[in-house]
């Protein structure tokens, strides 16, 4: 499938009906999603015939793209029931619901005393190594109480994916994420420097849209050279 053809299909994917600012719900555009999944498959063969997990799947844009690109199975995980309802409608509309399963769950838990976030170890343990590839556009962690959530999402993806992880992150966090990835046993490569368009969605937005510099990262498991 050609890139433009994939982007055309994704143009029919509905976005959030009532986005929640605390969850940092911003739609992944068809333009971005098509390039992420097209690159993952055409350059690395990480989608077609693979088991894929989409963390923080929202309305299902990346899940839909993975299914269209030939994934053998896709699991989309999100905390928000409203977003998952829209995702379900998208899957039905595009007739790919047999390929994609949706799960309502939280990847993170919040400490009752400090409010700090940590991984949902029970969920991660159940899904550790269950997938070939993980794809995600995680929250940036800029809202109060969300500090570090982008790193936790990436850590969960690394635990669940047996081969590769594709993730979007603010370019300003690049050096830190490369170091964390190495600590988790992954090599981290910047595949592209992109612009993430944040439209005027919430009351506090003053501009029609804002472009945020983001990196498309590919994390792959480190292999130990034979001695």
mmCIF file of N, CA and C in Angstrom, residues 35-84:
data_model
loop_
_atom_site.group_PDB
_atom_site.id
_atom_site.type_symbol
_atom_site.label_atom_id
_atom_site.label_comp_id
_atom_site.label_asym_id
_atom_site.label_seq_id
_atom_site.Cartn_x
_atom_site.Cartn_y
_atom_site.Cartn_z
ATOM 1 N N UNK A 35 2.532 8.052 8.340
ATOM 2 C CA UNK A 35 3.992 8.036 8.213
ATOM 3 C C UNK A 35 4.649 7.138 9.252
ATOM 4 N N UNK A 36 4.087 7.093 10.439
ATOM 5 C CA UNK A 36 4.625 6.207 11.474
ATOM 6 C C UNK A 36 4.496 4.748 11.050
ATOM 7 N N UNK A 37 3.295 4.359 10.664
ATOM 8 C CA UNK A 37 3.054 2.948 10.347
ATOM 9 C C UNK A 37 3.673 2.557 9.016
ATOM 10 N N UNK A 38 3.672 3.468 8.048
ATOM 11 C CA UNK A 38 4.291 3.163 6.759
ATOM 12 C C UNK A 38 5.791 2.946 6.936
ATOM 13 N N UNK A 39 6.428 3.788 7.735
ATOM 14 C CA UNK A 39 7.856 3.634 8.001
ATOM 15 C C UNK A 39 8.145 2.333 8.743
ATOM 16 N N UNK A 40 7.323 2.034 9.734
ATOM 17 C CA UNK A 40 7.522 0.815 10.528
ATOM 18 C C UNK A 40 7.476 -0.433 9.654
ATOM 19 N N UNK A 41 6.600 -0.428 8.661
ATOM 20 C CA UNK A 41 6.474 -1.600 7.797
ATOM 21 C C UNK A 41 7.453 -1.567 6.624
ATOM 22 N N UNK A 42 7.498 -0.454 5.902
ATOM 23 C CA UNK A 42 8.308 -0.429 4.682
ATOM 24 C C UNK A 42 9.805 -0.480 4.967
ATOM 25 N N UNK A 43 10.243 0.097 6.081
ATOM 26 C CA UNK A 43 11.674 0.130 6.396
ATOM 27 C C UNK A 43 12.131 -1.011 7.296
ATOM 28 N N UNK A 44 11.229 -1.529 8.129
ATOM 29 C CA UNK A 44 11.649 -2.512 9.139
ATOM 30 C C UNK A 44 10.810 -3.792 9.173
ATOM 31 N N UNK A 45 9.687 -3.834 8.457
ATOM 32 C CA UNK A 45 8.856 -5.039 8.467
ATOM 33 C C UNK A 45 8.263 -5.351 9.823
ATOM 34 N N UNK A 46 7.919 -4.308 10.580
ATOM 35 C CA UNK A 46 7.463 -4.501 11.961
ATOM 36 C C UNK A 46 5.937 -4.545 12.122
ATOM 37 N N UNK A 47 5.165 -4.512 11.019
ATOM 38 C CA UNK A 47 3.703 -4.467 11.142
ATOM 39 C C UNK A 47 3.013 -5.664 10.476
ATOM 40 N N UNK A 48 3.259 -5.881 9.219
ATOM 41 C CA UNK A 48 2.560 -6.940 8.478
ATOM 42 C C UNK A 48 2.820 -8.308 9.106
ATOM 43 N N UNK A 49 1.720 -8.997 9.475
ATOM 44 C CA UNK A 49 1.827 -10.315 10.081
ATOM 45 C C UNK A 49 2.271 -10.313 11.529
ATOM 46 N N UNK A 50 2.361 -9.132 12.148
ATOM 47 C CA UNK A 50 2.852 -9.016 13.524
ATOM 48 C C UNK A 50 1.704 -8.767 14.506
ATOM 49 N N UNK A 51 1.941 -9.135 15.755
ATOM 50 C CA UNK A 51 1.027 -8.801 16.853
ATOM 51 C C UNK A 51 1.432 -7.433 17.381
ATOM 52 N N UNK A 52 0.493 -6.494 17.361
ATOM 53 C CA UNK A 52 0.792 -5.099 17.671
ATOM 54 C C UNK A 52 -0.045 -4.627 18.859
ATOM 55 N N UNK A 53 0.554 -3.835 19.734
ATOM 56 C CA UNK A 53 -0.186 -3.212 20.823
ATOM 57 C C UNK A 53 -0.075 -1.697 20.686
ATOM 58 N N UNK A 54 -1.203 -1.018 20.889
ATOM 59 C CA UNK A 54 -1.290 0.441 20.794
ATOM 60 C C UNK A 54 -1.637 0.968 22.183
ATOM 61 N N UNK A 55 -0.657 1.617 22.823
ATOM 62 C CA UNK A 55 -0.845 2.067 24.206
ATOM 63 C C UNK A 55 -1.361 3.503 24.235
ATOM 64 N N UNK A 56 -2.449 3.713 24.982
ATOM 65 C CA UNK A 56 -3.116 5.003 24.963
ATOM 66 C C UNK A 56 -3.732 5.227 23.594
ATOM 67 N N UNK A 57 -4.497 4.247 23.136
ATOM 68 C CA UNK A 57 -4.951 4.210 21.745
ATOM 69 C C UNK A 57 -5.958 5.298 21.396
ATOM 70 N N UNK A 58 -6.584 5.907 22.420
ATOM 71 C CA UNK A 58 -7.553 6.961 22.133
ATOM 72 C C UNK A 58 -8.649 6.485 21.214
ATOM 73 N N UNK A 59 -8.866 7.207 20.125
ATOM 74 C CA UNK A 59 -9.928 6.871 19.177
ATOM 75 C C UNK A 59 -9.496 5.840 18.145
ATOM 76 N N UNK A 60 -8.290 5.323 18.288
ATOM 77 C CA UNK A 60 -7.871 4.185 17.480
ATOM 78 C C UNK A 60 -7.115 4.491 16.202
ATOM 79 N N UNK A 61 -6.631 5.705 16.036
ATOM 80 C CA UNK A 61 -5.955 6.068 14.788
ATOM 81 C C UNK A 61 -4.782 5.142 14.467
ATOM 82 N N UNK A 62 -3.881 4.920 15.424
ATOM 83 C CA UNK A 62 -2.725 4.069 15.170
ATOM 84 C C UNK A 62 -3.123 2.602 15.050
ATOM 85 N N UNK A 63 -4.115 2.180 15.819
ATOM 86 C CA UNK A 63 -4.606 0.801 15.727
ATOM 87 C C UNK A 63 -5.187 0.530 14.351
ATOM 88 N N UNK A 64 -5.980 1.466 13.861
ATOM 89 C CA UNK A 64 -6.566 1.341 12.521
ATOM 90 C C UNK A 64 -5.456 1.251 11.478
ATOM 91 N N UNK A 65 -4.461 2.121 11.597
ATOM 92 C CA UNK A 65 -3.362 2.120 10.636
ATOM 93 C C UNK A 65 -2.612 0.792 10.653
ATOM 94 N N UNK A 66 -2.382 0.236 11.835
ATOM 95 C CA UNK A 66 -1.683 -1.042 11.942
ATOM 96 C C UNK A 66 -2.491 -2.158 11.284
ATOM 97 N N UNK A 67 -3.796 -2.157 11.509
ATOM 98 C CA UNK A 67 -4.650 -3.178 10.909
ATOM 99 C C UNK A 67 -4.646 -3.072 9.387
ATOM 100 N N UNK A 68 -4.737 -1.862 8.878
ATOM 101 C CA UNK A 68 -4.723 -1.650 7.434
ATOM 102 C C UNK A 68 -3.397 -2.094 6.827
ATOM 103 N N UNK A 69 -2.315 -1.906 7.575
ATOM 104 C CA UNK A 69 -0.992 -2.290 7.080
ATOM 105 C C UNK A 69 -0.691 -3.776 7.258
ATOM 106 N N UNK A 70 -1.682 -4.549 7.695
ATOM 107 C CA UNK A 70 -1.543 -5.995 7.677
ATOM 108 C C UNK A 70 -1.183 -6.671 8.969
ATOM 109 N N UNK A 71 -1.279 -5.979 10.112
ATOM 110 C CA UNK A 71 -0.990 -6.627 11.394
ATOM 111 C C UNK A 71 -1.896 -7.848 11.575
ATOM 112 N N UNK A 72 -1.342 -8.924 12.114
ATOM 113 C CA UNK A 72 -2.144 -10.126 12.334
ATOM 114 C C UNK A 72 -3.150 -9.920 13.447
ATOM 115 N N UNK A 73 -2.781 -9.093 14.422
ATOM 116 C CA UNK A 73 -3.692 -8.744 15.520
ATOM 117 C C UNK A 73 -3.230 -7.423 16.117
ATOM 118 N N UNK A 74 -4.201 -6.668 16.631
ATOM 119 C CA UNK A 74 -3.903 -5.396 17.280
ATOM 120 C C UNK A 74 -4.709 -5.315 18.574
ATOM 121 N N UNK A 75 -4.062 -4.887 19.646
ATOM 122 C CA UNK A 75 -4.752 -4.619 20.911
ATOM 123 C C UNK A 75 -4.554 -3.150 21.241
ATOM 124 N N UNK A 76 -5.657 -2.428 21.387
ATOM 125 C CA UNK A 76 -5.613 -1.027 21.775
ATOM 126 C C UNK A 76 -6.011 -0.872 23.230
ATOM 127 N N UNK A 77 -5.206 -0.171 24.000
ATOM 128 C CA UNK A 77 -5.459 -0.003 25.437
ATOM 129 C C UNK A 77 -5.616 1.483 25.745
ATOM 130 N N UNK A 78 -6.683 1.822 26.458
ATOM 131 C CA UNK A 78 -6.883 3.207 26.870
ATOM 132 C C UNK A 78 -7.706 3.241 28.145
ATOM 133 N N UNK A 79 -7.520 4.298 28.942
ATOM 134 C CA UNK A 79 -8.233 4.441 30.204
ATOM 135 C C UNK A 79 -9.632 5.010 30.011
ATOM 136 N N UNK A 80 -9.861 5.682 28.880
ATOM 137 C CA UNK A 80 -11.075 6.474 28.687
ATOM 138 C C UNK A 80 -12.149 5.721 27.912
ATOM 139 N N UNK A 81 -13.275 5.481 28.557
ATOM 140 C CA UNK A 81 -14.364 4.743 27.925
ATOM 141 C C UNK A 81 -14.947 5.492 26.738
ATOM 142 N N UNK A 82 -15.025 6.807 26.816
ATOM 143 C CA UNK A 82 -15.579 7.585 25.703
ATOM 144 C C UNK A 82 -14.713 7.460 24.458
ATOM 145 N N UNK A 83 -13.412 7.549 24.643
ATOM 146 C CA UNK A 83 -12.498 7.403 23.505
ATOM 147 C C UNK A 83 -12.605 6.009 22.904
ATOM 148 N N UNK A 84 -12.719 5.005 23.756
ATOM 149 C CA UNK A 84 -12.827 3.632 23.268
ATOM 150 C C UNK A 84 -14.140 3.405 22.517
#
